[in-house]
mmCIF file of C-alpha atoms in Angstrom:
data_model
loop_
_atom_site.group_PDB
_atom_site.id
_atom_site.type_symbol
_atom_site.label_atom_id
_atom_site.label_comp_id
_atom_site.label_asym_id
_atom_site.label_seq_id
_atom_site.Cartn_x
_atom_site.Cartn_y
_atom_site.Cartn_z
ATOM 1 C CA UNK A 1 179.531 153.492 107.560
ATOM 2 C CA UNK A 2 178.011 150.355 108.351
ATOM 3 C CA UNK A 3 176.344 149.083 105.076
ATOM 4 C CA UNK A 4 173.751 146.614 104.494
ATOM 5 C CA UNK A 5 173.277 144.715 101.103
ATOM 6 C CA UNK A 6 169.777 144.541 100.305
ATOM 7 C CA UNK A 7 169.624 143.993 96.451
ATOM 8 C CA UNK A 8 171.092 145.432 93.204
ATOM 9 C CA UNK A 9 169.907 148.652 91.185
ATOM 10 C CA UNK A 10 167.104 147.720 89.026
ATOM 11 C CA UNK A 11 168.883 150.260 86.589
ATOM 12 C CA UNK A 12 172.599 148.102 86.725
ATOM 13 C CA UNK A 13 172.322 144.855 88.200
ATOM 14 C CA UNK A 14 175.895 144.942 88.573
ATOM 15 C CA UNK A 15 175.649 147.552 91.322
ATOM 16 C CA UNK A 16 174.744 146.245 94.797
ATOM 17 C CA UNK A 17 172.195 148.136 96.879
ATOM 18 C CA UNK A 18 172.866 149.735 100.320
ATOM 19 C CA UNK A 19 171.276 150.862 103.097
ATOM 20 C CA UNK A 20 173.274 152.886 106.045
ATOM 21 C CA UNK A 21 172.703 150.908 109.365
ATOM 22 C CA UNK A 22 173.208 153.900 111.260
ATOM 23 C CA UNK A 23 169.676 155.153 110.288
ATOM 24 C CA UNK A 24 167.768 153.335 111.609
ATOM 25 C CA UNK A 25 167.554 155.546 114.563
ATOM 26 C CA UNK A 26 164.881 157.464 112.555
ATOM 27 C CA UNK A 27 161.177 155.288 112.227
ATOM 28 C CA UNK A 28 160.686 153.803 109.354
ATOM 29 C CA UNK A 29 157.489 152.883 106.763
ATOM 30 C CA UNK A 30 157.504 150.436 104.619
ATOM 31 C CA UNK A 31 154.785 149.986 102.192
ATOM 32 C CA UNK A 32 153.265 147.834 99.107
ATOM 33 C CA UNK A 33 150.212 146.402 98.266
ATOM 34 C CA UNK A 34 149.422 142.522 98.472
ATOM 35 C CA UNK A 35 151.629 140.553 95.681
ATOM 36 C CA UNK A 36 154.619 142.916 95.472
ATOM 37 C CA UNK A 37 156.865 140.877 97.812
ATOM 38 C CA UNK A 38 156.603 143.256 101.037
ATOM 39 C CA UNK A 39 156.952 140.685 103.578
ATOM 40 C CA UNK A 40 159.782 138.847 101.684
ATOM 41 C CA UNK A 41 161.421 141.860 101.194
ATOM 42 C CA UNK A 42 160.795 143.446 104.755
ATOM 43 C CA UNK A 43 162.934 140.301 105.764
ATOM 44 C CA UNK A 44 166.109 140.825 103.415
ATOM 45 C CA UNK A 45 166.696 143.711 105.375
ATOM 46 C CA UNK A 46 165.779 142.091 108.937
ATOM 47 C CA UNK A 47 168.225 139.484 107.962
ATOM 48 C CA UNK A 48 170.984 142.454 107.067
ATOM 49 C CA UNK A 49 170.328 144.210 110.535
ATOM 50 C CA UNK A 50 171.072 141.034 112.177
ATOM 51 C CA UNK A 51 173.988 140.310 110.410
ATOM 52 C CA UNK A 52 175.606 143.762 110.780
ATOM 53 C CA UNK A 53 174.461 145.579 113.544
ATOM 54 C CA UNK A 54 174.060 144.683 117.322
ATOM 55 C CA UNK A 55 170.452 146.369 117.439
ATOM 56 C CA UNK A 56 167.871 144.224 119.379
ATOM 57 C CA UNK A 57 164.780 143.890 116.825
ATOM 58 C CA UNK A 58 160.837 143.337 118.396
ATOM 59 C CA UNK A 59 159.172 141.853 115.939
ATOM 60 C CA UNK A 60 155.395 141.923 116.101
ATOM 61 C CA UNK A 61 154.151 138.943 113.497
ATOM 62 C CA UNK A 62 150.250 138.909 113.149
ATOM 63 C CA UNK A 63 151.025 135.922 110.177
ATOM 64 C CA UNK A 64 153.449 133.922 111.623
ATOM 65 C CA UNK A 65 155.790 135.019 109.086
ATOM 66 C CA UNK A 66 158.823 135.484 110.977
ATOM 67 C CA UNK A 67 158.937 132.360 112.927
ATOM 68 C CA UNK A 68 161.681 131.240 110.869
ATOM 69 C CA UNK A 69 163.695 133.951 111.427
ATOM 70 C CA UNK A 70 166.673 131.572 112.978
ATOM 71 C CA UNK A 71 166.295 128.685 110.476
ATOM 72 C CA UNK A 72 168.622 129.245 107.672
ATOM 73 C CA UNK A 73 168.164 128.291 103.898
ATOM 74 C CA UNK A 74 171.071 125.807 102.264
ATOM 75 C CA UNK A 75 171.117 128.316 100.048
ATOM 76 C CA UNK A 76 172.365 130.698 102.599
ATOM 77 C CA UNK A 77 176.701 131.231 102.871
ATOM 78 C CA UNK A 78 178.141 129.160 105.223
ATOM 79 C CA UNK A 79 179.507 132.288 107.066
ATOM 80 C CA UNK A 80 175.720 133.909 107.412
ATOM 81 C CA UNK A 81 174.275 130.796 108.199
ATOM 82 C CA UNK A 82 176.840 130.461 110.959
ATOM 83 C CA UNK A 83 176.512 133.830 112.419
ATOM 84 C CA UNK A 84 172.572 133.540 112.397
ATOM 85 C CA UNK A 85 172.937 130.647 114.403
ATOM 86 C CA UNK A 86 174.916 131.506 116.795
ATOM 87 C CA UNK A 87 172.104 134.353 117.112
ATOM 88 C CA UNK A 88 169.998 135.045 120.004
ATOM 89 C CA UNK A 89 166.463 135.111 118.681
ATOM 90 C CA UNK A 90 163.196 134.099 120.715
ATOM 91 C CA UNK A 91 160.311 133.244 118.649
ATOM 92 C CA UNK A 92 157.135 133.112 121.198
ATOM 93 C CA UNK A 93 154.133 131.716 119.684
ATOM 94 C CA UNK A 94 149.881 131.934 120.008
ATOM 95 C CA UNK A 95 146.887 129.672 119.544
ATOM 96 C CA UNK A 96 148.106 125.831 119.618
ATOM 97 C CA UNK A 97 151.628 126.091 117.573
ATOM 98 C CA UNK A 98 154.532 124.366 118.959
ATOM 99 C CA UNK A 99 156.961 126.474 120.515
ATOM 100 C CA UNK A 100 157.542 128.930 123.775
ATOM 101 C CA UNK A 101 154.195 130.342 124.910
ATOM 102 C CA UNK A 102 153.452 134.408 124.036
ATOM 103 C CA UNK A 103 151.940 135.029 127.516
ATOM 104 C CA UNK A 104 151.619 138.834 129.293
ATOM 105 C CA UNK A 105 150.688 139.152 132.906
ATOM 106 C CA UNK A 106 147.415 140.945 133.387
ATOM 107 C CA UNK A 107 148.612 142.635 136.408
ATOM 108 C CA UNK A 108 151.291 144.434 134.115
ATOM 109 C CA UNK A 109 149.144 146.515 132.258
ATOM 110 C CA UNK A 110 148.401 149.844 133.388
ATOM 111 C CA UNK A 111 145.044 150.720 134.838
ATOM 112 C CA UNK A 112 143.839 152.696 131.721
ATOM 113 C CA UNK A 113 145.062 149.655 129.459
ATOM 114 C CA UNK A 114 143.610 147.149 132.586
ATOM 115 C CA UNK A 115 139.995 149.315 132.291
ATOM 116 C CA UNK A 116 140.224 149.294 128.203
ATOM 117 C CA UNK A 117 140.373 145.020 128.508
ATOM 118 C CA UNK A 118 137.270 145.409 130.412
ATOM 119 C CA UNK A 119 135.455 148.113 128.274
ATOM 120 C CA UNK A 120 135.089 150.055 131.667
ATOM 121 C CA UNK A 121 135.040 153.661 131.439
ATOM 122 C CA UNK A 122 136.204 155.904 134.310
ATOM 123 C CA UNK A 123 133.364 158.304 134.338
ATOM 124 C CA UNK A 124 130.790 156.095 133.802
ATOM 125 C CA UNK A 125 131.692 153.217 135.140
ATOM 126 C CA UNK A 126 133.902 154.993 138.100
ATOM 127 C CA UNK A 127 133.317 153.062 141.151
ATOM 128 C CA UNK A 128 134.539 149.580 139.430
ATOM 129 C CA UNK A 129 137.716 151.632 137.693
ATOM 130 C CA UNK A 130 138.306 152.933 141.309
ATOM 131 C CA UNK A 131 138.276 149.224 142.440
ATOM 132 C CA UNK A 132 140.433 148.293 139.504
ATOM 133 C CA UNK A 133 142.980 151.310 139.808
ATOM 134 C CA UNK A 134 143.698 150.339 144.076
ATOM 135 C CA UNK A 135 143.418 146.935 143.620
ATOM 136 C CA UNK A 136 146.685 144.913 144.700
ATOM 137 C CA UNK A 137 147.988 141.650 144.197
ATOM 138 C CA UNK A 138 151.232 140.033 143.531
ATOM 139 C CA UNK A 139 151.717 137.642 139.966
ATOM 140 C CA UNK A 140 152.838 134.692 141.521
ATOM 141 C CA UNK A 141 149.853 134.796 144.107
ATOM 142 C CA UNK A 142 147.123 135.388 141.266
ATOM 143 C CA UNK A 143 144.571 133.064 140.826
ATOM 144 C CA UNK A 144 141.314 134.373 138.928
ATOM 145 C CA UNK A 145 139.393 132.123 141.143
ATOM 146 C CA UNK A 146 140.152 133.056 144.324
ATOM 147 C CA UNK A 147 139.877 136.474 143.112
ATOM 148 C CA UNK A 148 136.341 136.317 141.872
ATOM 149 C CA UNK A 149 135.177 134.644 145.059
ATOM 150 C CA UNK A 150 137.072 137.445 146.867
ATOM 151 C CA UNK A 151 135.402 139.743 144.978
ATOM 152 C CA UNK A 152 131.649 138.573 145.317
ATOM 153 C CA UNK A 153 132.273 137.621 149.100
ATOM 154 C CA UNK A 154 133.288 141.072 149.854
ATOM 155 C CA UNK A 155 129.631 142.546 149.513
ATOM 156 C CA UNK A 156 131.045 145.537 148.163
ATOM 157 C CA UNK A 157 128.776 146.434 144.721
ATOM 158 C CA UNK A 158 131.314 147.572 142.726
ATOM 159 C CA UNK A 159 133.710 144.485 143.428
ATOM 160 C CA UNK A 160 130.478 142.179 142.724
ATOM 161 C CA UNK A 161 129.765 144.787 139.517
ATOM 162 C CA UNK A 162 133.725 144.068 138.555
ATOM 163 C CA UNK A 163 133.836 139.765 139.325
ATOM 164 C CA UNK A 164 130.597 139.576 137.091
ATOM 165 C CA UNK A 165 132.087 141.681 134.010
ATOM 166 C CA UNK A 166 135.050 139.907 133.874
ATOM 167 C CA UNK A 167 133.097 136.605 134.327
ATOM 168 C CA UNK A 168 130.736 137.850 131.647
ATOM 169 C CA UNK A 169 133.280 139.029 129.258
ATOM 170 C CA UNK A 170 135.320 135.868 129.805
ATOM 171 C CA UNK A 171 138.672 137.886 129.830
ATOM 172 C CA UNK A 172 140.360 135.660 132.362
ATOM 173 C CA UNK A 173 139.800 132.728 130.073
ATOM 174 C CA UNK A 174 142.268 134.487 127.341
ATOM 175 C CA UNK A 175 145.584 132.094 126.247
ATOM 176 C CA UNK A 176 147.317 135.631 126.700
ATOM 177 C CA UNK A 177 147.614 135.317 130.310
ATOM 178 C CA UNK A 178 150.636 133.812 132.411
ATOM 179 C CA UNK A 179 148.327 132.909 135.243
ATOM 180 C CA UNK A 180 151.665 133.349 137.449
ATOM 181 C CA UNK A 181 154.339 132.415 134.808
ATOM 182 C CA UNK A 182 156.341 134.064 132.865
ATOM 183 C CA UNK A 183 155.864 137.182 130.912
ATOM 184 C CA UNK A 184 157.252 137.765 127.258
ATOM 185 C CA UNK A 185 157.434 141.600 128.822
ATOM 186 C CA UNK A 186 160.681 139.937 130.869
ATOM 187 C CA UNK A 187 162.343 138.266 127.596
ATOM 188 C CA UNK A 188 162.217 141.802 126.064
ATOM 189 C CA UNK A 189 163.458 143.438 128.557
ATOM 190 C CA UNK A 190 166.759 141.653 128.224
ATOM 191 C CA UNK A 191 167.322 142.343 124.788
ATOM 192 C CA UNK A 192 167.951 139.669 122.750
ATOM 193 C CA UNK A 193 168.786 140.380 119.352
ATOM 194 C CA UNK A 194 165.293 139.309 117.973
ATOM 195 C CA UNK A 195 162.354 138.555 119.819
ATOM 196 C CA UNK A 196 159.198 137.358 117.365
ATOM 197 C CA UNK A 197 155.823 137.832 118.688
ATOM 198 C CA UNK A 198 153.293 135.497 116.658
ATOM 199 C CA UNK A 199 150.244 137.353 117.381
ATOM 200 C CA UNK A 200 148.105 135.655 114.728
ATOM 201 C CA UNK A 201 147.117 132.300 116.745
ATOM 202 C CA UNK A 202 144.620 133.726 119.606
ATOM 203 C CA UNK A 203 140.866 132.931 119.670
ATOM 204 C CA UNK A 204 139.929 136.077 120.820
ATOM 205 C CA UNK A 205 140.354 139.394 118.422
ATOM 206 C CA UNK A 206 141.524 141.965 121.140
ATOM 207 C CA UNK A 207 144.164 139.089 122.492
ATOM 208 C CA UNK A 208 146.921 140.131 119.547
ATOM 209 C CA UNK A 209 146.600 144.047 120.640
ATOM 210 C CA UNK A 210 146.905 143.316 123.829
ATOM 211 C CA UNK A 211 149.672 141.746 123.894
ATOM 212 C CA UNK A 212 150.957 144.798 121.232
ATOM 213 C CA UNK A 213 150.223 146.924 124.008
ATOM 214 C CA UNK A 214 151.338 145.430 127.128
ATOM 215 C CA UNK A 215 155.169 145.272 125.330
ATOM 216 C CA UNK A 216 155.011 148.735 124.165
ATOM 217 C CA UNK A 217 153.641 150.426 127.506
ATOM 218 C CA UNK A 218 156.910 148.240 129.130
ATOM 219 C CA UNK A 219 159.000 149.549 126.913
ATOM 220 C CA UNK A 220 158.088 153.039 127.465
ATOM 221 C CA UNK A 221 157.868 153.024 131.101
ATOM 222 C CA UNK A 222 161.048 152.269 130.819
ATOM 223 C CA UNK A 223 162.500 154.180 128.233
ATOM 224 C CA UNK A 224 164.568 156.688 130.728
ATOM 225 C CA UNK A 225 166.900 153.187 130.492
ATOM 226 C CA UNK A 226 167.435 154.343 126.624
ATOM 227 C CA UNK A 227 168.297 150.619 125.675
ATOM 228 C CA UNK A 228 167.673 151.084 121.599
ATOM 229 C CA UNK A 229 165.339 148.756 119.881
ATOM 230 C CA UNK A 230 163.682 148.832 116.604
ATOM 231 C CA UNK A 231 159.871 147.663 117.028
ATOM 232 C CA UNK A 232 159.016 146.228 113.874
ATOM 233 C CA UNK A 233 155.349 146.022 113.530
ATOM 234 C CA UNK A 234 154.367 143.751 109.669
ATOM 235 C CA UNK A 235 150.758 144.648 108.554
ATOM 236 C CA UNK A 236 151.142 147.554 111.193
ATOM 237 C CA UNK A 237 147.195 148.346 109.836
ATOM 238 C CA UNK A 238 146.028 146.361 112.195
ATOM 239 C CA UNK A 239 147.674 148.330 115.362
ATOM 240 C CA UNK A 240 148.148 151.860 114.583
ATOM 241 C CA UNK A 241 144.769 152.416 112.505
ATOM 242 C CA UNK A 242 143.884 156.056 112.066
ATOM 243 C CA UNK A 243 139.808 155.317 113.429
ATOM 244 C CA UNK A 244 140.229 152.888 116.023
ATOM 245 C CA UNK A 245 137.109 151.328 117.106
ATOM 246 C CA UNK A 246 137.535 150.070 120.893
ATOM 247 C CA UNK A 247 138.923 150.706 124.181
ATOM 248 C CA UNK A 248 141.570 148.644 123.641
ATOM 249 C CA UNK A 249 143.025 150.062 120.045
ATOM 250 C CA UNK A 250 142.295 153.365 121.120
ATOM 251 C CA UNK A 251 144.856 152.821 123.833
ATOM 252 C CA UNK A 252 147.634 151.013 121.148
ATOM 253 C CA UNK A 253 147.233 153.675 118.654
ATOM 254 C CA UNK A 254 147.815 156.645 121.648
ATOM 255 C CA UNK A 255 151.089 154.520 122.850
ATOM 256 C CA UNK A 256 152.188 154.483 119.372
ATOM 257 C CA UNK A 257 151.273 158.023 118.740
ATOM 258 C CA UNK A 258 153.636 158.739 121.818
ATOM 259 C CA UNK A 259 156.477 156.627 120.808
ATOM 260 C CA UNK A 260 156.307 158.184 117.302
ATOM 261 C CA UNK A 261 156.526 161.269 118.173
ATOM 262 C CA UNK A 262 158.281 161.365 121.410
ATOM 263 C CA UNK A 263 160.342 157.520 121.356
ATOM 264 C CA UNK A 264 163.354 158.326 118.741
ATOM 265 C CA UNK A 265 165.039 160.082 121.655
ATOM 266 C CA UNK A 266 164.930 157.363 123.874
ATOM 267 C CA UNK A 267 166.177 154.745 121.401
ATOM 268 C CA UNK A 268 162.534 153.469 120.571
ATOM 269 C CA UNK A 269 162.405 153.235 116.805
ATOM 270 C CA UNK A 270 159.714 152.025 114.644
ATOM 271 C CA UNK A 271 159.477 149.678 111.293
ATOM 272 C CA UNK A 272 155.889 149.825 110.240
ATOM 273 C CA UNK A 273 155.133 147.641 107.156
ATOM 274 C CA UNK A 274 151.516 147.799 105.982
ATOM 275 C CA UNK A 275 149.631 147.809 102.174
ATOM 276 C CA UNK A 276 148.271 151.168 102.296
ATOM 277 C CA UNK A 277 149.425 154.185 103.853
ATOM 278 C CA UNK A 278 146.088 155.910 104.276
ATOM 279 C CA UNK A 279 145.689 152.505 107.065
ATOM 280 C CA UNK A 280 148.119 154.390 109.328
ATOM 281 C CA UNK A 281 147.584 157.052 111.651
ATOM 282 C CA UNK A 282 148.459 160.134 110.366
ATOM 283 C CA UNK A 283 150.209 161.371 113.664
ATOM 284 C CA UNK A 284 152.820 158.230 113.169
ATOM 285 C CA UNK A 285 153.277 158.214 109.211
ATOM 286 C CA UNK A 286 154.621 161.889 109.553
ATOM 287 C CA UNK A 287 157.100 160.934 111.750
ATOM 288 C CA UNK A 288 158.663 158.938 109.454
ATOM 289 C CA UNK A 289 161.964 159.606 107.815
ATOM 290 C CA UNK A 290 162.718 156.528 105.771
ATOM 291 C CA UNK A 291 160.654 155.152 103.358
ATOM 292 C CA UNK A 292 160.907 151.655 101.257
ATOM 293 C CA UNK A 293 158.298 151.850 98.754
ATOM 294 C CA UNK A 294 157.197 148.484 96.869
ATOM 295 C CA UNK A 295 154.102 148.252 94.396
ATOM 296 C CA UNK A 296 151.277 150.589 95.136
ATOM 297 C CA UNK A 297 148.644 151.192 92.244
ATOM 298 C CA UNK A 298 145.847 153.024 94.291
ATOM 299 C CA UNK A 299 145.836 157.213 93.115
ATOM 300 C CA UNK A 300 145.193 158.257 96.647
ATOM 301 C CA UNK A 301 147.721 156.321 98.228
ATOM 302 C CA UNK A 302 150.058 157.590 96.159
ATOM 303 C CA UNK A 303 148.765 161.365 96.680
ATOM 304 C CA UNK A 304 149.287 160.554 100.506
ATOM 305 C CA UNK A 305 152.837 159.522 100.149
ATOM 306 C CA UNK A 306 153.719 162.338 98.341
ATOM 307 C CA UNK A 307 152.715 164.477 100.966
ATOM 308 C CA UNK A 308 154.113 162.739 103.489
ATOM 309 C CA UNK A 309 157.415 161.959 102.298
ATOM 310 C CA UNK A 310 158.087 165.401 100.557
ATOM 311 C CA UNK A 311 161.639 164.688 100.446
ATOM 312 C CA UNK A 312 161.263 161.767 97.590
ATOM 313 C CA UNK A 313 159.557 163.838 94.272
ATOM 314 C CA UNK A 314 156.238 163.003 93.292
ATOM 315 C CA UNK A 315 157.608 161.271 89.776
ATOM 316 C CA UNK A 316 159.517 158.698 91.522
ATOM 317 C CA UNK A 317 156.749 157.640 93.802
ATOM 318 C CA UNK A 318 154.310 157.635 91.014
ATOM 319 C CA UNK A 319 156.830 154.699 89.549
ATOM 320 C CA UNK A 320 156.027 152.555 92.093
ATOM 321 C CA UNK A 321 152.674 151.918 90.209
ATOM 322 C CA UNK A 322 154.759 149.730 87.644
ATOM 323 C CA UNK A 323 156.949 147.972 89.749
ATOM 324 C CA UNK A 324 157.239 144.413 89.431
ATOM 325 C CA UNK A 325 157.448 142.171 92.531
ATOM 326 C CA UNK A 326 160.925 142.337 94.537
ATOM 327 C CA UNK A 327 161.000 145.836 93.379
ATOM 328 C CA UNK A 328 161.382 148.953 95.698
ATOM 329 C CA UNK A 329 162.323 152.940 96.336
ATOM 330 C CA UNK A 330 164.136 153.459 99.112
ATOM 331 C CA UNK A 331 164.891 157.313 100.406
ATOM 332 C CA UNK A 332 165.526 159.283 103.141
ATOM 333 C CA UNK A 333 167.833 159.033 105.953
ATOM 334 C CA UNK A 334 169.506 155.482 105.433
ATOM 335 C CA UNK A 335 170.380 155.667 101.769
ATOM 336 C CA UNK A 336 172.118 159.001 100.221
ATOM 337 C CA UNK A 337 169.508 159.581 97.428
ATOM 338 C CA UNK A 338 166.125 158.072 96.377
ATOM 339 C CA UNK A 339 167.304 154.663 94.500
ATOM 340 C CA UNK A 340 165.514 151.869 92.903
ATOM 341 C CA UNK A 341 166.064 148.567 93.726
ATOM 342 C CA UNK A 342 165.339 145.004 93.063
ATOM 343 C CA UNK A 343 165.426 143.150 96.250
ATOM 344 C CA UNK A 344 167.739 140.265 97.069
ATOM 345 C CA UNK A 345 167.662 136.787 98.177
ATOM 346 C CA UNK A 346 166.240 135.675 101.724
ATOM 347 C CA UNK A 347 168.949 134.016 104.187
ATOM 348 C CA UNK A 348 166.129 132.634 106.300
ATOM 349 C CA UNK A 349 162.928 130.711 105.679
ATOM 350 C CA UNK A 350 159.531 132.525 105.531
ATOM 351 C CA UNK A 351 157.325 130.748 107.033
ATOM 352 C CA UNK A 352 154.375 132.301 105.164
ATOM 353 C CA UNK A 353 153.928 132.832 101.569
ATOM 354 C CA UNK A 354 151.130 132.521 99.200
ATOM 355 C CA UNK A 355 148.870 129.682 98.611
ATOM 356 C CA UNK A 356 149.086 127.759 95.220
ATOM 357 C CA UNK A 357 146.507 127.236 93.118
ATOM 358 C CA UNK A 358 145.599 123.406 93.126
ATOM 359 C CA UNK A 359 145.574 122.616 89.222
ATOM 360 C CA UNK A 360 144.589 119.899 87.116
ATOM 361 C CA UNK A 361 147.349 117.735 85.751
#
């Protein structure tokens, strides 16, 4: 068994904490409220699967909180700090950070995904979808220009309809785009062993679950390839809500729905950390089978986790209400019995972390 330190027992801190690597072909949710150390802790064991394992990680960052991820503390052993190195992980970033570019090519997305961008419906609006579902083009010829004009000098109504909504919407104006270049979609696809997606930088709200969902409806076209890789998805509340309230998350909470509950098989794993489990669709939390549980106070979220993860007892969930921070459970598939933990020491830097309070001296 391929073990991965993660802390000590808060019980002995003389016994080390392990998680079994092999598990982590089952989708995992990872959960505790703001202040309990979730994101620090969520990248102890990050740090452990690259160490130990060969499984390709996509990271989906909406804080910029994994940018790090290759940068080493001094702190760190020689021999980890080494290895990480020698790593191959792509950090892509958003908005006007320094760093490769997170760009997806428009033309990727599939026509329901291509329609949900441009809030068209396909019984209401079914004479531009028509013109969006047969229209053509190659990425390296695509220039949003040419393609309005096009469009307008055609004379058809629907192609005028379609030039002036994505004019009006401004959609082609989006950072997201390549406009021609490269996609991140093509990075992925060849597997490196961590591939960060800072989705926190964009101007434009939909731009971060777009990009979500142009990398997960690649990765499940081609899943028949069954190339394993564990989507991590931090604050996943923000892509997998259970009332999504657009085109556009309706779409990324149905692909994750699918991968969920149909992905495992293919080697498409999930690692959703979020503050609340009652923020997650309901469809994807039950199809969970490993749980890391950090501070949670709320009553009803601990009623939901309870019924959800029916294989931890109610008592030792109900403890999580006085953990202290770097505390966790951890049960299910990747450890032999429910265990409490305090979490160890980060390798790498996190780039986030809370604000200080500016005080008087």
């Amino acid at each position: 068994m391929t073990d991965l330190s993660i802390g000590t027992l808060t019980a002995d801190p003389t016994v080390i904490a392990k998680l079994d690597a092999r598990r982590f072909n089952r989708h995992t949710f990872w959960c505790g409220q703001s202040g309990s150390g979730k994101t620090y802790a969520l990248g102890v064991v990050l740090e452990q699967l690259l160490l130990h394992t060969e499984l390709p990680m996509l990271i989906l960052d909406p804080n910029a909180d994994f940018v790090r991820l290759a940068e080493t503390r001094d702190s760190a052993p020689v021999e980890h700090s080494d290895r990480i190195a020698q790593t191959d992980i792509r950090v892509f970033r958003s908005g006007h950070q320094e760093g490769e570019r997170l760009h997806v090519r428009y033309l990727d997305l599939s026509p329901a995904a291509k329609a949900a961008v441009l809030q068209i419906d396909p019984i209401a609006d079914a004479e531009e979808y028509n013109v969006l579902l047969h229209w053509s083009v190659s990425a390296t010829e695509f220039d949003t220009d040419r393609m309005l004009q096009e469009f307008r000098a055609s004379g058809e109504p629907a192609r005028v309809r379609l030039a002036n909504r994505m004019e009006n919407l401004q959609v082609l104006e989006w950072d997201l785009w390549s406009r021609g270049a490269h996609s991140v979609v093509d990075v992925i696809d060849g597997r490196p062993r961590a591939t960060v997606l800072d989705l926190g930088g964009f101007d434009h709200p939909a731009e971060p679950k777009v990009a979500a969902l142009a990398v997960l409806e690649q990765l499940w076209a081609r899943r028949e390839s069954r190339r394993p890789i564990l989507i991590v998805i931090d604050e996943a509340h923000n892509l997998c809500s259970p009332e999504p309230r657009n085109a556009v998350e309706r779409a990324l909470t149905e692909q994750l729905v699918q991968i969920a509950a149909e992905g495992r098989k293919f080697g498409l794993w999930l690692f959703l950390s979020t503050q609340r489990p009652t923020k997650i669709h309901p469809n994807v939390l039950s199809q969970c089978d490993n749980l890391g549980l950090m501070r949670v106070n709320a009553p009803r979220d601990i009623a939901e986790l309870a019924e959800v993860f029916g294989f931890v007892g109610e008592d030792d969930i109900r403890r999580a209400q006085g953990f202290t921070q770097g505390q966790a459970l951890f049960a299910g598939g990747f450890i032999a019995q429910p265990t409490f933990v305090q979490m160890g020491a980060r390798l790498t830097e996190e780039a986030g972390g809370d604000v200080v309070v500016p005080l008087r001296e």
